[in-house]
XYZ file of N, CA and C in Angstrom:
678
model
N -54.245 44.330 43.090
C -53.454 44.535 41.869
C -52.911 43.199 41.394
N -53.109 42.956 40.101
C -52.670 41.662 39.555
C -51.174 41.694 39.266
N -50.515 40.719 39.755
C -49.065 40.648 39.518
C -48.790 40.174 38.091
N -47.819 40.806 37.438
C -47.484 40.369 36.055
C -46.917 38.963 36.068
N -47.325 38.235 35.037
C -46.817 36.865 34.934
C -45.371 36.850 34.455
N -44.594 36.004 35.082
C -43.187 35.871 34.679
C -43.104 35.019 33.420
N -42.211 35.335 32.514
C -42.066 34.505 31.284
C -41.671 33.093 31.631
N -42.307 32.190 30.931
C -42.019 30.767 31.164
C -40.629 30.439 30.658
N -39.835 29.826 31.515
C -38.467 29.455 31.114
C -38.520 28.243 30.195
N -37.937 28.394 29.057
C -37.917 27.296 28.088
C -36.515 26.704 28.050
N -36.453 25.488 28.400
C -35.156 24.815 28.407
C -34.942 24.099 27.086
N -33.968 24.504 26.368
C -33.654 23.880 25.088
C -32.543 22.846 25.247
N -32.771 21.775 24.586
C -31.748 20.726 24.636
C -30.489 21.224 23.936
N -29.414 21.077 24.603
C -28.132 21.494 24.025
C -27.684 20.511 22.950
N -27.353 21.060 21.828
C -26.860 20.210 20.744
C -25.350 20.091 20.842
N -24.886 18.869 20.741
C -23.445 18.656 20.776
C -22.839 19.133 19.469
N -21.825 19.965 19.548
C -21.200 20.442 18.299
C -20.581 19.278 17.531
N -20.577 19.407 16.212
C -19.981 18.361 15.366
C -18.497 18.221 15.685
N -18.034 17.009 15.623
C -16.625 16.740 15.901
C -15.760 17.317 14.781
N -14.963 18.352 15.069
C -14.169 18.972 13.991
C -13.041 18.074 13.511
N -12.729 17.037 14.267
C -11.622 16.159 13.900
C -12.081 14.861 13.250
N -13.390 14.744 12.974
C -13.917 13.481 12.451
C -13.259 13.093 11.128
N -13.117 14.070 10.228
C -12.503 13.766 8.940
C -11.096 13.241 9.103
N -10.333 13.890 9.981
C -8.958 13.441 10.227
C -8.929 12.055 10.865
N -9.827 11.855 11.849
C -9.870 10.560 12.529
C -10.244 9.436 11.559
N -11.222 9.698 10.684
C -11.615 8.689 9.697
C -10.444 8.361 8.769
N -9.700 9.380 8.390
C -8.548 9.168 7.506
C -7.485 8.321 8.196
N -7.265 8.578 9.492
C -6.288 7.789 10.260
C -6.724 6.329 10.339
N -8.029 6.120 10.621
C -8.550 4.751 10.722
C -8.407 4.019 9.391
N -8.749 4.680 8.293
C -8.645 4.047 6.978
C -7.201 3.708 6.637
N -6.293 4.633 6.956
C -4.877 4.365 6.695
C -4.365 3.198 7.509
N -4.782 3.128 8.768
C -4.324 2.023 9.625
C -4.939 0.705 9.170
N -6.188 0.751 8.704
C -6.809 -0.474 8.170
C -6.020 -1.018 6.989
N -5.541 -0.135 6.131
C -4.750 -0.572 4.977
C -3.441 -1.197 5.421
N -2.790 -0.606 6.429
C -1.547 -1.172 6.952
C -1.797 -2.569 7.507
N -2.858 -2.707 8.306
C -3.184 -4.000 8.913
C -3.526 -5.025 7.846
N -4.327 -4.614 6.848
C -4.744 -5.545 5.791
C -3.543 -6.039 4.993
N -2.616 -5.119 4.654
C -1.426 -5.535 3.888
C -0.563 -6.495 4.706
N -0.400 -6.210 5.994
C 0.441 -7.068 6.823
C -0.196 -8.443 6.991
N -1.505 -8.496 7.202
C -2.183 -9.785 7.334
C -2.128 -10.560 6.022
N -2.189 -9.840 4.894
C -2.080 -10.508 3.596
C -0.708 -11.147 3.437
N 0.335 -10.456 3.925
C 1.677 -11.038 3.844
C 1.829 -12.221 4.800
N 1.149 -12.158 5.957
C 1.212 -13.267 6.918
C 0.554 -14.522 6.364
N -0.453 -14.345 5.510
C -1.147 -15.499 4.939
C -0.208 -16.335 4.066
N 0.852 -15.716 3.572
C 1.794 -16.442 2.722
C 2.870 -17.152 3.547
N 2.819 -17.004 4.861
C 3.795 -17.639 5.742
C 3.117 -18.718 6.584
N 3.900 -19.370 7.413
C 3.358 -20.395 8.316
C 3.163 -19.860 9.729
N 3.149 -18.557 9.859
C 2.992 -17.956 11.186
C 1.657 -18.360 11.807
N 1.705 -18.748 13.067
C 0.502 -19.151 13.782
C 0.394 -18.377 15.088
N -0.832 -18.050 15.458
C -1.090 -17.319 16.693
C -2.195 -18.035 17.440
N -1.882 -18.429 18.671
C -2.856 -19.195 19.455
C -4.017 -18.318 19.886
N -3.734 -17.073 20.215
C -4.767 -16.165 20.679
C -4.751 -14.892 19.832
N -5.901 -14.243 19.761
C -5.992 -13.020 18.964
C -5.131 -11.910 19.562
N -4.896 -11.970 20.885
C -4.032 -10.961 21.500
C -2.599 -11.083 20.996
N -2.146 -12.315 20.752
C -0.797 -12.508 20.217
C -0.695 -11.904 18.817
N -1.727 -12.104 18.022
C -1.749 -11.522 16.682
C -1.788 -9.999 16.764
N -2.584 -9.479 17.690
C -2.704 -8.027 17.836
C -1.354 -7.404 18.202
N -0.570 -8.094 19.037
C 0.743 -7.570 19.413
C 1.677 -7.504 18.206
N 1.650 -8.555 17.378
C 2.485 -8.568 16.180
C 2.063 -7.479 15.200
N 0.758 -7.315 15.042
C 0.247 -6.295 14.126
C 0.570 -4.895 14.648
N 0.476 -4.711 15.963
C 0.780 -3.403 16.554
C 2.224 -3.002 16.275
N 3.141 -3.965 16.328
C 4.551 -3.670 16.014
C 4.690 -3.215 14.569
N 3.953 -3.862 13.667
C 4.010 -3.476 12.255
C 3.425 -2.075 12.046
N 2.344 -1.765 12.748
C 1.736 -0.438 12.644
C 2.710 0.622 13.152
N 3.420 0.309 14.238
C 4.419 1.243 14.763
C 5.484 1.549 13.719
N 5.956 0.506 13.031
C 6.982 0.706 12.010
C 6.454 1.559 10.861
N 5.204 1.326 10.462
C 4.638 2.043 9.322
C 4.303 3.496 9.668
N 3.782 3.727 10.885
C 3.352 5.069 11.262
C 4.446 5.871 11.938
N 5.485 5.180 12.415
C 6.572 5.893 13.072
C 6.246 6.391 14.456
N 5.252 5.790 15.099
C 4.892 6.174 16.464
C 4.291 4.958 17.167
N 4.313 4.948 18.518
C 3.833 3.770 19.257
C 2.382 3.430 18.967
N 2.096 2.134 18.973
C 0.726 1.642 18.801
C 0.518 0.499 19.792
N -0.454 0.650 20.690
C -0.724 -0.371 21.692
C -1.674 -1.426 21.114
N -1.376 -2.697 21.365
C -2.205 -3.761 20.803
C -3.636 -3.712 21.336
N -3.814 -3.182 22.556
C -5.173 -3.089 23.100
C -6.026 -2.099 22.294
N -5.372 -1.113 21.681
C -6.108 -0.174 20.826
C -6.722 -0.905 19.642
N -5.981 -1.843 19.082
C -6.480 -2.610 17.946
C -7.661 -3.491 18.347
N -7.616 -4.010 19.562
C -8.682 -4.899 20.019
C -9.930 -4.123 20.426
N -9.769 -2.861 20.834
C -10.935 -2.066 21.224
C -11.701 -1.536 20.015
N -10.992 -1.337 18.926
C -11.649 -0.818 17.724
C -12.294 -1.970 16.951
N -13.609 -1.879 16.713
C -14.334 -2.979 16.065
C -13.817 -3.268 14.661
N -13.410 -2.227 13.952
C -12.953 -2.417 12.572
C -11.610 -3.146 12.545
N -10.707 -2.732 13.416
C -9.407 -3.412 13.476
C -9.573 -4.852 13.967
N -10.387 -5.014 15.013
C -10.576 -6.344 15.589
C -11.200 -7.302 14.583
N -12.082 -6.779 13.735
C -12.706 -7.632 12.718
C -11.661 -8.198 11.772
N -10.682 -7.382 11.410
C -9.609 -7.863 10.527
C -8.804 -8.967 11.209
N -8.523 -8.767 12.497
C -7.742 -9.769 13.239
C -8.516 -11.078 13.369
N -9.799 -10.989 13.710
C -10.612 -12.192 13.849
C -10.762 -12.914 12.515
N -10.867 -12.151 11.461
C -10.962 -12.763 10.132
C -9.711 -13.576 9.815
N -8.551 -13.011 10.131
C -7.300 -13.733 9.899
C -7.244 -15.005 10.736
N -7.603 -14.901 12.016
C -7.563 -16.069 12.902
C -8.484 -17.173 12.377
N -9.673 -16.777 11.915
C -10.627 -17.771 11.424
C -10.126 -18.431 10.152
N -9.579 -17.640 9.227
C -9.075 -18.188 7.979
C -7.877 -19.103 8.236
N -7.011 -18.730 9.172
C -5.833 -19.549 9.466
C -6.217 -20.873 10.122
N -7.322 -20.857 10.882
C -7.752 -22.095 11.542
C -8.578 -22.979 10.624
N -8.846 -22.502 9.401
C -9.578 -23.320 8.438
C -11.066 -23.082 8.424
N -11.529 -22.096 9.178
C -12.958 -21.786 9.191
C -13.337 -21.072 7.903
N -14.443 -21.441 7.331
C -14.861 -20.845 6.064
C -15.299 -19.399 6.227
N -15.934 -19.088 7.339
C -16.396 -17.719 7.549
C -16.147 -17.327 8.996
N -16.133 -16.043 9.220
C -15.845 -15.536 10.552
C -17.133 -15.418 11.358
N -17.109 -15.941 12.567
C -18.290 -15.883 13.417
C -18.222 -14.628 14.284
N -18.555 -13.516 13.672
C -18.579 -12.237 14.373
C -20.011 -11.752 14.385
N -20.501 -11.403 15.562
C -21.911 -11.071 15.687
C -22.219 -9.652 15.218
N -21.249 -8.722 15.371
C -21.535 -7.336 15.029
C -21.694 -7.176 13.518
N -22.827 -6.610 13.064
C -23.026 -6.378 11.622
C -21.949 -5.491 11.034
N -21.485 -4.481 11.808
C -20.448 -3.592 11.303
C -19.162 -4.365 11.039
N -18.832 -5.282 11.959
C -17.619 -6.065 11.783
C -17.712 -6.947 10.550
N -18.871 -7.555 10.352
C -19.073 -8.379 9.160
C -18.942 -7.555 7.893
N -19.462 -6.338 7.914
C -19.369 -5.464 6.739
C -17.925 -5.080 6.467
N -17.174 -4.822 7.538
C -15.761 -4.473 7.371
C -14.994 -5.631 6.755
N -15.252 -6.827 7.266
C -14.557 -8.013 6.746
C -14.847 -8.185 5.264
N -16.115 -8.052 4.893
C -16.488 -8.215 3.486
C -15.806 -7.156 2.622
N -15.801 -5.915 3.112
C -15.165 -4.829 2.352
C -13.678 -5.067 2.188
N -13.019 -5.461 3.265
C -11.569 -5.686 3.206
C -11.232 -6.837 2.273
N -12.046 -7.894 2.313
C -11.792 -9.017 1.409
C -11.882 -8.572 -0.049
N -12.873 -7.717 -0.351
C -12.984 -7.194 -1.718
C -11.780 -6.334 -2.073
N -11.354 -5.489 -1.108
C -10.206 -4.619 -1.373
C -8.937 -5.438 -1.594
N -8.755 -6.490 -0.809
C -7.580 -7.336 -0.978
C -7.594 -8.011 -2.346
N -8.793 -8.426 -2.773
C -8.898 -9.028 -4.101
C -8.548 -8.035 -5.191
N -9.018 -6.799 -5.037
C -8.698 -5.758 -6.014
C -7.210 -5.448 -6.009
N -6.607 -5.371 -4.817
C -5.173 -5.108 -4.729
C -4.369 -6.212 -5.395
N -4.804 -7.461 -5.213
C -4.081 -8.574 -5.823
C -4.158 -8.494 -7.344
N -5.344 -8.165 -7.873
C -5.478 -8.040 -9.325
C -4.638 -6.881 -9.852
N -4.642 -5.749 -9.120
C -3.824 -4.612 -9.536
C -2.347 -4.973 -9.500
N -1.966 -5.731 -8.480
C -0.569 -6.138 -8.345
C -0.153 -7.051 -9.491
N -1.035 -7.978 -9.859
C -0.724 -8.882 -10.970
C -0.594 -8.113 -12.285
N -1.501 -7.157 -12.506
C -1.423 -6.353 -13.726
C -0.154 -5.516 -13.746
N 0.219 -4.982 -12.574
C 1.429 -4.164 -12.500
C 2.669 -4.999 -12.761
N 2.706 -6.209 -12.210
C 3.830 -7.105 -12.473
C 3.981 -7.360 -13.972
N 2.864 -7.646 -14.619
C 2.903 -7.941 -16.052
C 3.361 -6.719 -16.839
N 2.873 -5.548 -16.457
C 3.255 -4.336 -17.182
C 4.740 -4.036 -17.015
N 5.244 -4.172 -15.767
C 6.669 -3.921 -15.521
C 7.526 -4.905 -16.299
N 7.118 -6.186 -16.314
C 7.875 -7.193 -17.057
C 7.924 -6.850 -18.549
N 6.779 -6.403 -19.089
C 6.726 -6.030 -20.505
C 7.596 -4.813 -20.781
N 7.570 -3.834 -19.880
C 8.372 -2.628 -20.062
C 9.858 -2.940 -19.978
N 10.231 -3.793 -19.016
C 11.632 -4.180 -18.900
C 12.089 -4.952 -20.127
N 11.220 -5.801 -20.663
C 11.571 -6.560 -21.873
C 11.822 -5.623 -23.046
N 11.010 -4.570 -23.145
C 11.202 -3.614 -24.232
C 12.521 -2.868 -24.081
N 12.879 -2.537 -22.832
C 14.155 -1.854 -22.606
C 15.326 -2.750 -22.993
N 15.198 -4.051 -22.682
C 16.285 -4.979 -22.994
C 16.398 -5.264 -24.483
N 15.290 -5.032 -25.234
C 15.301 -5.311 -26.672
C 15.846 -4.157 -27.498
N 16.248 -3.072 -26.852
C 16.790 -1.960 -27.611
C 18.061 -2.389 -28.336
N 18.178 -2.103 -29.629
C 19.329 -2.564 -30.399
C 20.624 -1.885 -29.966
N 21.694 -2.642 -30.073
C 23.012 -2.090 -29.781
C 23.422 -1.203 -30.942
N 23.927 -0.033 -30.611
C 24.295 0.902 -31.664
C 25.473 0.365 -32.477
N 25.361 0.313 -33.814
C 26.489 -0.110 -34.642
C 27.496 1.020 -34.798
N 28.631 0.679 -35.333
C 29.625 1.699 -35.628
C 29.086 2.563 -36.759
N 28.908 3.840 -36.496
C 28.289 4.729 -37.466
C 29.349 5.428 -38.304
N 29.228 5.361 -39.609
C 30.180 6.059 -40.480
C 30.138 7.557 -40.237
N 31.288 8.160 -40.165
C 31.364 9.597 -39.887
C 30.863 10.432 -41.048
N 30.794 9.834 -42.257
C 30.396 10.621 -43.406
C 28.891 10.754 -43.533
N 28.086 10.162 -42.587
C 26.627 10.252 -42.655
C 26.129 11.226 -41.592
N 25.819 12.444 -41.966
C 25.377 13.443 -40.976
C 24.107 13.034 -40.252
N 23.184 12.319 -40.964
C 21.920 11.948 -40.319
C 22.125 11.006 -39.141
N 23.224 10.237 -39.163
C 23.470 9.263 -38.097
C 23.742 9.933 -36.764
N 24.090 11.209 -36.774
C 24.381 11.913 -35.520
C 23.134 12.072 -34.654
N 21.948 11.945 -35.279
C 20.706 12.096 -34.520
C 20.257 10.804 -33.844
N 20.890 9.668 -34.208
C 20.431 8.379 -33.694
C 20.673 8.259 -32.206
N 21.850 8.591 -31.743
C 22.192 8.423 -30.327
C 21.307 9.268 -29.417
N 21.131 10.576 -29.687
C 20.226 11.354 -28.824
C 18.798 10.819 -28.836
N 18.332 10.353 -29.996
C 16.959 9.840 -30.072
C 16.786 8.604 -29.200
N 17.746 7.666 -29.303
C 17.653 6.464 -28.486
C 17.801 6.783 -27.001
N 18.642 7.745 -26.693
C 18.817 8.146 -25.300
C 17.507 8.713 -24.744
N 16.843 9.539 -25.546
C 15.568 10.121 -25.109
C 14.492 9.056 -24.951
N 14.473 8.073 -25.861
C 13.478 7.004 -25.768
C 13.672 6.185 -24.490
N 14.927 5.899 -24.165
C 15.194 5.149 -22.932
C 14.802 5.977 -21.711
N 15.106 7.276 -21.740
C 14.755 8.144 -20.618
C 13.245 8.195 -20.429
N 12.490 8.259 -21.540
C 11.030 8.289 -21.435
C 10.486 6.971 -20.888
N 11.082 5.851 -21.309
C 10.642 4.556 -20.799
C 10.919 4.444 -19.306
N 12.089 4.927 -18.879
C 12.433 4.887 -17.458
C 11.510 5.799 -16.652
N 11.201 6.958 -17.207
C 10.305 7.860 -16.493
C 8.905 7.261 -16.389
N 8.469 6.569 -17.447
C 7.157 5.918 -17.403
C 7.118 4.879 -16.288
N 8.191 4.089 -16.161
C 8.251 3.086 -15.102
C 8.257 3.748 -13.736
N 8.984 4.849 -13.604
C 9.037 5.563 -12.326
C 7.658 6.080 -11.930
N 6.921 6.635 -12.911
C 5.588 7.151 -12.624
C 4.640 6.027 -12.212
N 4.804 4.848 -12.801
C 3.978 3.703 -12.425
C 4.280 3.289 -10.984
N 5.560 3.225 -10.638
C 5.939 2.868 -9.272
C 5.409 3.892 -8.282
N 5.445 5.158 -8.659
C 4.945 6.207 -7.770
C 3.433 6.073 -7.581
N 2.722 5.725 -8.669
C 1.256 5.584 -8.587
C 0.866 4.391 -7.721
N 1.646 3.308 -7.817
C 1.336 2.096 -7.050
C 2.305 1.934 -5.878
N 2.668 3.048 -5.230
C 3.675 2.998 -4.168
C 3.215 2.195 -2.948
N 1.906 1.989 -2.808
C 1.419 1.155 -1.703
C 1.578 -0.336 -2.006
N 1.855 -0.675 -3.262
C 1.974 -2.077 -3.658
C 3.413 -2.482 -3.950
N 4.155 -1.612 -4.621
C 5.522 -1.947 -5.018
C 6.454 -0.803 -4.651
N 7.746 -1.135 -4.566
C 8.722 -0.117 -4.206
C 10.103 -0.538 -4.703
N 11.035 0.405 -4.650
C 12.432 0.132 -5.002
C 13.183 -0.216 -3.728
N 13.853 -1.343 -3.724
C 14.692 -1.744 -2.598
C 16.119 -1.305 -2.923
N 16.541 -0.188 -2.330
C 17.861 0.353 -2.643
C 18.989 -0.504 -2.085
N 18.700 -1.288 -1.051
C 19.746 -2.147 -0.486
C 20.074 -3.308 -1.416
N 19.032 -3.840 -2.084
C 19.260 -4.983 -2.978
C 19.215 -4.601 -4.453
N 18.970 -3.313 -4.736
C 18.916 -2.822 -6.113
C 17.919 -3.611 -6.962
N 16.684 -3.680 -6.479
C 15.650 -4.390 -7.217
C 14.296 -3.740 -6.924
N 13.266 -4.178 -7.631
C 11.902 -3.696 -7.407
C 11.128 -4.804 -6.714
N 10.439 -4.479 -5.622
C 9.845 -5.500 -4.761
C 8.339 -5.316 -4.601
N 7.688 -6.411 -4.206
C 6.261 -6.450 -3.867
C 6.146 -6.252 -2.358
N 5.524 -5.143 -1.923
C 5.451 -4.815 -0.500
C 4.590 -5.792 0.292
N 3.671 -6.486 -0.370
C 2.775 -7.394 0.350
C 3.362 -8.795 0.500
N 4.478 -9.091 -0.180
C 5.057 -10.429 -0.141
C 6.149 -10.506 0.921
N 6.487 -11.729 1.315
C 7.567 -11.922 2.273
C 8.889 -11.553 1.615
N 9.892 -11.226 2.416
C 11.158 -10.726 1.882
C 11.840 -11.751 0.991
N 11.627 -13.014 1.257
C 12.283 -14.051 0.452
C 11.669 -14.186 -0.926
N 10.413 -13.723 -1.091
C 9.722 -13.923 -2.361
C 9.119 -12.621 -2.900
N 9.692 -11.476 -2.513
C 9.052 -10.218 -2.885
C 9.710 -9.501 -4.060
N 10.708 -10.121 -4.699
C 11.398 -9.451 -5.800
C 10.586 -9.593 -7.088
N 10.212 -8.446 -7.674
C 9.491 -8.443 -8.947
C 10.468 -8.319 -10.104
N 11.420 -7.382 -9.984
C 12.429 -7.166 -11.022
C 13.801 -7.378 -10.408
N 14.535 -8.353 -10.920
C 15.851 -8.693 -10.389
C 16.846 -7.550 -10.609
N 17.927 -7.489 -9.785
C 18.900 -6.402 -9.896
C 19.523 -6.266 -11.279
N 19.869 -7.400 -11.923
C 20.519 -7.304 -13.223
C 19.588 -6.713 -14.285
N 18.267 -6.908 -14.109
C 17.315 -6.344 -15.064
C 16.997 -4.890 -14.711
N 16.938 -4.596 -13.422
C 16.549 -3.254 -12.977
C 17.707 -2.266 -12.971
N 18.923 -2.729 -13.226
C 20.107 -1.879 -13.069
C 20.003 -0.582 -13.884
N 19.640 -0.708 -15.175
C 19.567 0.476 -16.022
C 18.560 1.492 -15.513
N 17.399 1.007 -15.101
C 16.373 1.911 -14.583
C 16.805 2.558 -13.276
N 17.417 1.779 -12.371
C 17.838 2.322 -11.079
C 18.948 3.358 -11.257
N 19.863 3.121 -12.197
C 20.903 4.117 -12.476
C 20.272 5.423 -12.953
N 19.268 5.274 -13.827
C 18.567 6.472 -14.309
C 17.839 7.165 -13.161
N 17.179 6.396 -12.286
C 16.426 6.972 -11.175
C 17.332 7.739 -10.222
N 18.534 7.194 -9.976
C 19.463 7.889 -9.080
C 19.958 9.190 -9.721
N 20.181 9.144 -11.019
C 20.673 10.334 -11.727
C 19.574 11.371 -11.910
N 18.313 10.965 -11.780
C 17.189 11.880 -11.981
C 16.269 11.824 -10.771
N 16.846 11.972 -9.599
C 16.077 11.814 -8.362
C 14.998 12.874 -8.198
N 15.080 13.966 -8.945
C 14.075 15.020 -8.816
C 12.967 14.888 -9.832
N 12.925 13.769 -10.593
C 11.904 13.632 -11.629
C 10.524 13.633 -11.007
N 9.596 14.318 -11.617
C 8.221 14.351 -11.131
C 7.974 15.368 -10.065
N 9.053 16.013 -9.511
C 8.863 16.999 -8.455
C 8.555 18.368 -9.061
C-alpha cells in the first residue's frame, strides 16, 4: 500500500511590520534639526570656539533640553548622522574650512539642505524686519486728534474709526509674529520684539518705546486669534 505523501512545508519569509511610529519619529528629528540649526546660526555671530566636536555637542544638547523641555544627551546628537553633520559643518566653518569633509553622502545632503534652509530663513527674517519697521512707522504716523467742535455731528465718528484702524494694524502685526514665531517673538521682560536667532545683545528688532502701543494692545487682547 502506497503511503500518502505529506504536504511540503513552505516556509515564508516573515515580513517586518511597518514602524507605526516612523511619522512621529521623523517629525521629532526634523524639529530637533531646526533647533540645532537655529542655535548654530546664533553661535556663528559670536566668538564661541570649541576644540572638539564633543564640546560643541554638549553645548547644543543643553540648548535642545531648554527648547524641548526634557533631557537630551550629547551622545545622542553624535550618534545621529543628521545631527552630527550639522555639528561637523559648524566646526569646519568655524575653523575656516571652505567645505566639510564628511564621507557619508547622507550627511553631505543634510548639510546642503540645512545651508539652503538657513539662507531662506535669513531672507525671510530680513523681509519680516522690513515689514515690521514699515508697519511701526505707519502706526507712528497716525495724526494726533485735534480738538473737535461739538457742533459737528460727523466728527463723532472720527475717534472710533481711528481706534479701529489702529486695532487692525496691531492685529496684523500680531498675526505676522504668530506666523513667524520660529524667527521672532515678543520679549515680555524687556517689552520689545526680538530676533530668536540673534544673540541677546543684538536681537532687538523693535525697541520698547516703539513697540509700547502694540504690546499694550496685545496684553489687552490676549485672546486674539483664538
